[in-house]
PDB file of C-alpha atoms and ligand atoms in Angstrom:
ATOM      1  CA  UNK A   1     -52.083  98.977 -75.029  1.00  0.00           C
ATOM      2  CA  UNK A   2     -54.691 101.629 -75.654  1.00  0.00           C
ATOM      3  CA  UNK A   3     -54.738 101.921 -79.394  1.00  0.00           C
ATOM      4  CA  UNK A   4     -54.230  98.266 -80.217  1.00  0.00           C
ATOM      5  CA  UNK A   5     -57.077  96.426 -81.951  1.00  0.00           C
ATOM      6  CA  UNK A   6     -56.216  93.024 -80.496  1.00  0.00           C
ATOM      7  CA  UNK A   7     -55.858  94.458 -76.957  1.00  0.00           C
ATOM      8  CA  UNK A   8     -59.362  95.859 -77.411  1.00  0.00           C
ATOM      9  CA  UNK A   9     -60.612  92.459 -78.596  1.00  0.00           C
ATOM     10  CA  UNK A  10     -59.018  90.761 -75.566  1.00  0.00           C
ATOM     11  CA  UNK A  11     -60.679  93.278 -73.236  1.00  0.00           C
ATOM     12  CA  UNK A  12     -64.038  92.779 -74.992  1.00  0.00           C
ATOM     13  CA  UNK A  13     -64.145  96.385 -76.196  1.00  0.00           C
ATOM     14  CA  UNK A  14     -64.274  95.143 -79.785  1.00  0.00           C
ATOM     15  CA  UNK A  15     -66.439  92.057 -80.415  1.00  0.00           C
ATOM     16  CA  UNK A  16     -64.906  88.795 -81.545  1.00  0.00           C
ATOM     17  CA  UNK A  17     -65.847  85.154 -81.981  1.00  0.00           C
ATOM     18  CA  UNK A  18     -63.846  83.617 -79.158  1.00  0.00           C
ATOM     19  CA  UNK A  19     -62.715  80.046 -79.575  1.00  0.00           C
ATOM     20  CA  UNK A  20     -60.362  79.707 -76.603  1.00  0.00           C
ATOM     21  CA  UNK A  21     -59.110  81.603 -73.577  1.00  0.00           C
ATOM     22  CA  UNK A  22     -56.800  80.927 -70.671  1.00  0.00           C
ATOM     23  CA  UNK A  23     -54.706  83.095 -68.348  1.00  0.00           C
ATOM     24  CA  UNK A  24     -52.116  83.793 -71.037  1.00  0.00           C
ATOM     25  CA  UNK A  25     -53.808  83.419 -74.387  1.00  0.00           C
ATOM     26  CA  UNK A  26     -56.932  84.564 -76.241  1.00  0.00           C
ATOM     27  CA  UNK A  27     -58.016  83.039 -79.549  1.00  0.00           C
ATOM     28  CA  UNK A  28     -60.739  84.140 -81.937  1.00  0.00           C
ATOM     29  CA  UNK A  29     -61.917  83.663 -85.504  1.00  0.00           C
ATOM     30  CA  UNK A  30     -60.244  85.793 -88.157  1.00  0.00           C
ATOM     31  CA  UNK A  31     -62.676  88.314 -89.625  1.00  0.00           C
ATOM     32  CA  UNK A  32     -61.519  87.458 -93.162  1.00  0.00           C
ATOM     33  CA  UNK A  33     -60.943  83.723 -93.077  1.00  0.00           C
ATOM     34  CA  UNK A  34     -58.400  82.388 -95.548  1.00  0.00           C
ATOM     35  CA  UNK A  35     -59.426  78.780 -94.823  1.00  0.00           C
ATOM     36  CA  UNK A  36     -62.492  77.012 -93.342  1.00  0.00           C
ATOM     37  CA  UNK A  37     -60.721  77.169 -89.991  1.00  0.00           C
ATOM     38  CA  UNK A  38     -58.840  80.427 -89.450  1.00  0.00           C
ATOM     39  CA  UNK A  39     -58.171  81.315 -85.848  1.00  0.00           C
ATOM     40  CA  UNK A  40     -55.894  84.028 -84.478  1.00  0.00           C
ATOM     41  CA  UNK A  41     -54.047  83.026 -81.327  1.00  0.00           C
ATOM     42  CA  UNK A  42     -52.703  85.992 -79.374  1.00  0.00           C
ATOM     43  CA  UNK A  43     -50.987  86.539 -76.035  1.00  0.00           C
ATOM     44  CA  UNK A  44     -53.039  88.619 -73.591  1.00  0.00           C
ATOM     45  CA  UNK A  45     -49.900  90.621 -72.922  1.00  0.00           C
ATOM     46  CA  UNK A  46     -49.285  93.268 -75.563  1.00  0.00           C
ATOM     47  CA  UNK A  47     -46.179  92.358 -77.549  1.00  0.00           C
ATOM     48  CA  UNK A  48     -46.009  94.008 -80.942  1.00  0.00           C
ATOM     49  CA  UNK A  49     -44.263  91.206 -82.818  1.00  0.00           C
ATOM     50  CA  UNK A  50     -41.925  88.267 -82.378  1.00  0.00           C
ATOM     51  CA  UNK A  51     -38.934  90.630 -82.377  1.00  0.00           C
ATOM     52  CA  UNK A  52     -40.201  92.120 -79.128  1.00  0.00           C
ATOM     53  CA  UNK A  53     -40.353  88.850 -77.200  1.00  0.00           C
ATOM     54  CA  UNK A  54     -37.693  88.582 -74.513  1.00  0.00           C
ATOM     55  CA  UNK A  55     -36.329  85.817 -72.334  1.00  0.00           C
ATOM     56  CA  UNK A  56     -38.949  86.852 -69.774  1.00  0.00           C
ATOM     57  CA  UNK A  57     -41.570  85.700 -72.256  1.00  0.00           C
ATOM     58  CA  UNK A  58     -40.267  82.138 -72.568  1.00  0.00           C
ATOM     59  CA  UNK A  59     -43.098  80.715 -70.476  1.00  0.00           C
ATOM     60  CA  UNK A  60     -45.603  82.685 -72.535  1.00  0.00           C
ATOM     61  CA  UNK A  61     -44.098  81.369 -75.780  1.00  0.00           C
ATOM     62  CA  UNK A  62     -44.692  77.828 -74.580  1.00  0.00           C
ATOM     63  CA  UNK A  63     -48.224  78.678 -73.432  1.00  0.00           C
ATOM     64  CA  UNK A  64     -49.051  80.027 -76.896  1.00  0.00           C
ATOM     65  CA  UNK A  65     -47.794  76.898 -78.623  1.00  0.00           C
ATOM     66  CA  UNK A  66     -49.627  74.587 -76.236  1.00  0.00           C
ATOM     67  CA  UNK A  67     -52.813  76.642 -76.686  1.00  0.00           C
ATOM     68  CA  UNK A  68     -52.522  76.222 -80.462  1.00  0.00           C
ATOM     69  CA  UNK A  69     -52.243  72.480 -80.005  1.00  0.00           C
ATOM     70  CA  UNK A  70     -55.310  72.425 -77.716  1.00  0.00           C
ATOM     71  CA  UNK A  71     -57.383  74.573 -80.069  1.00  0.00           C
ATOM     72  CA  UNK A  72     -56.525  72.345 -83.041  1.00  0.00           C
ATOM     73  CA  UNK A  73     -57.724  69.336 -81.059  1.00  0.00           C
ATOM     74  CA  UNK A  74     -60.878  71.098 -79.834  1.00  0.00           C
ATOM     75  CA  UNK A  75     -61.722  72.104 -83.385  1.00  0.00           C
ATOM     76  CA  UNK A  76     -61.105  68.558 -84.578  1.00  0.00           C
ATOM     77  CA  UNK A  77     -58.377  69.383 -87.056  1.00  0.00           C
ATOM     78  CA  UNK A  78     -55.425  67.906 -85.198  1.00  0.00           C
ATOM     79  CA  UNK A  79     -55.501  64.595 -87.069  1.00  0.00           C
ATOM     80  CA  UNK A  80     -55.928  65.951 -90.590  1.00  0.00           C
ATOM     81  CA  UNK A  81     -53.488  68.761 -90.041  1.00  0.00           C
ATOM     82  CA  UNK A  82     -53.149  72.455 -89.751  1.00  0.00           C
ATOM     83  CA  UNK A  83     -50.745  75.266 -90.505  1.00  0.00           C
ATOM     84  CA  UNK A  84     -49.456  77.899 -88.091  1.00  0.00           C
ATOM     85  CA  UNK A  85     -48.218  81.217 -89.454  1.00  0.00           C
ATOM     86  CA  UNK A  86     -46.702  84.250 -87.801  1.00  0.00           C
ATOM     87  CA  UNK A  87     -46.135  87.378 -89.841  1.00  0.00           C
ATOM     88  CA  UNK A  88     -43.452  89.558 -88.319  1.00  0.00           C
ATOM     89  CA  UNK A  89     -42.892  92.968 -89.842  1.00  0.00           C
ATOM     90  CA  UNK A  90     -43.511  94.725 -93.108  1.00  0.00           C
ATOM     91  CA  UNK A  91     -42.057  92.250 -95.592  1.00  0.00           C
ATOM     92  CA  UNK A  92     -44.101  89.447 -94.024  1.00  0.00           C
ATOM     93  CA  UNK A  93     -47.256  91.530 -94.339  1.00  0.00           C
ATOM     94  CA  UNK A  94     -47.976  92.012 -90.647  1.00  0.00           C
ATOM     95  CA  UNK A  95     -50.921  94.411 -90.432  1.00  0.00           C
ATOM     96  CA  UNK A  96     -51.838  94.264 -86.738  1.00  0.00           C
ATOM     97  CA  UNK A  97     -48.967  95.089 -84.417  1.00  0.00           C
ATOM     98  CA  UNK A  98     -49.927  92.705 -81.625  1.00  0.00           C
ATOM     99  CA  UNK A  99     -48.194  89.338 -81.817  1.00  0.00           C
ATOM    100  CA  UNK A 100     -50.505  86.708 -83.289  1.00  0.00           C
ATOM    101  CA  UNK A 101     -50.377  83.273 -84.804  1.00  0.00           C
ATOM    102  CA  UNK A 102     -52.709  82.223 -87.597  1.00  0.00           C
ATOM    103  CA  UNK A 103     -54.062  78.696 -87.180  1.00  0.00           C
ATOM    104  CA  UNK A 104     -55.307  77.516 -90.567  1.00  0.00           C
ATOM    105  CA  UNK A 105     -57.042  74.239 -91.331  1.00  0.00           C
ATOM    106  CA  UNK A 106     -59.941  72.510 -93.048  1.00  0.00           C
ATOM    107  CA  UNK A 107     -58.573  72.539 -96.570  1.00  0.00           C
ATOM    108  CA  UNK A 108     -55.686  70.921 -98.395  1.00  0.00           C
ATOM    109  CA  UNK A 109     -53.132  73.700 -98.389  1.00  0.00           C
ATOM    110  CA  UNK A 110     -50.924  74.411-101.328  1.00  0.00           C
ATOM    111  CA  UNK A 111     -47.315  75.158-101.729  1.00  0.00           C
ATOM    112  CA  UNK A 112     -45.031  75.235 -98.825  1.00  0.00           C
ATOM    113  CA  UNK A 113     -43.241  78.536 -98.496  1.00  0.00           C
ATOM    114  CA  UNK A 114     -40.486  77.070 -96.390  1.00  0.00           C
TER     115      UNK A 114
HETATM  116  P1  LIG B 201     -51.524  89.868 -90.140  1.00  0.00           P
HETATM  117  O1  LIG B 201     -51.666  90.264 -91.585  1.00  0.00           O
HETATM  118  O2  LIG B 201     -51.128  91.030 -89.266  1.00  0.00           O
HETATM  119  O3  LIG B 201     -50.642  88.669 -89.946  1.00  0.00           O
HETATM  120  O4  LIG B 201     -52.959  89.371 -89.699  1.00  0.00           O
HETATM  121  C1  LIG B 201     -53.928  90.191 -89.162  1.00  0.00           C
HETATM  122  C2  LIG B 201     -55.221  89.425 -89.276  1.00  0.00           C
HETATM  123  O5  LIG B 201     -56.186  90.068 -88.455  1.00  0.00           O
HETATM  124  C3  LIG B 201     -55.805  89.381 -90.686  1.00  0.00           C
HETATM  125  O6  LIG B 201     -55.927  88.026 -91.107  1.00  0.00           O
HETATM  126  C4  LIG B 201     -57.160  90.070 -90.546  1.00  0.00           C
HETATM  127  O7  LIG B 201     -58.172  89.467 -91.332  1.00  0.00           O
HETATM  128  C5  LIG B 201     -57.435  89.960 -89.075  1.00  0.00           C
HETATM  129  N1  LIG B 201     -58.242  91.042 -88.541  1.00  0.00           N
HETATM  130  C6  LIG B 201     -58.085  92.379 -88.766  1.00  0.00           C
HETATM  131  N2  LIG B 201     -58.999  93.082 -88.093  1.00  0.00           N
HETATM  132  C7  LIG B 201     -59.758  92.173 -87.417  1.00  0.00           C
HETATM  133  C8  LIG B 201     -60.886  92.300 -86.534  1.00  0.00           C
HETATM  134  O8  LIG B 201     -61.369  93.381 -86.219  1.00  0.00           O
HETATM  135  N3  LIG B 201     -61.408  91.157 -86.035  1.00  0.00           N
HETATM  136  C9  LIG B 201     -60.906  89.921 -86.370  1.00  0.00           C
HETATM  137  N4  LIG B 201     -61.496  88.854 -85.832  1.00  0.00           N
HETATM  138  N5  LIG B 201     -59.838  89.763 -87.180  1.00  0.00           N
HETATM  139  C10 LIG B 201     -59.280  90.877 -87.709  1.00  0.00           C
HETATM  140 ZN1  LIG B 202     -52.114  94.814 -78.199  1.00  0.00          ZN
END
């Protein structure tokens, strides 16, 4: 999608610190890290938010989750633990309308929201 920041990052038109890439997924460091490890894991296909995923995206959904698992292992945080967050929509505070999952680790995280 032309005017989408994360599409531009995936295409290399906007620079990013890449941590992982495969045919389906691109992952890069968040520009404003909220934890020592803060990676954004995004599908290469433009999907604006979780609401827009369809049954045709079931394979992709699995690829994203498996990529998160791989990245956590590669970054060495799989044993100690990590948190995965998806903000969908206004009330959740989604600011970039390209589906993404925050992978947070490297610090003892506080209260559970759910
Ligand atoms: P959201 O609030 O939509 O769940 O998360 C968007 C995230 O994208 C934020 O954590 C923000 O720091 C990050 N972000 C926004 N612009 C950029 C950018 O240009 N580069 C990188 N690496 N991260 C960005
Ligand atoms: Zn996009």
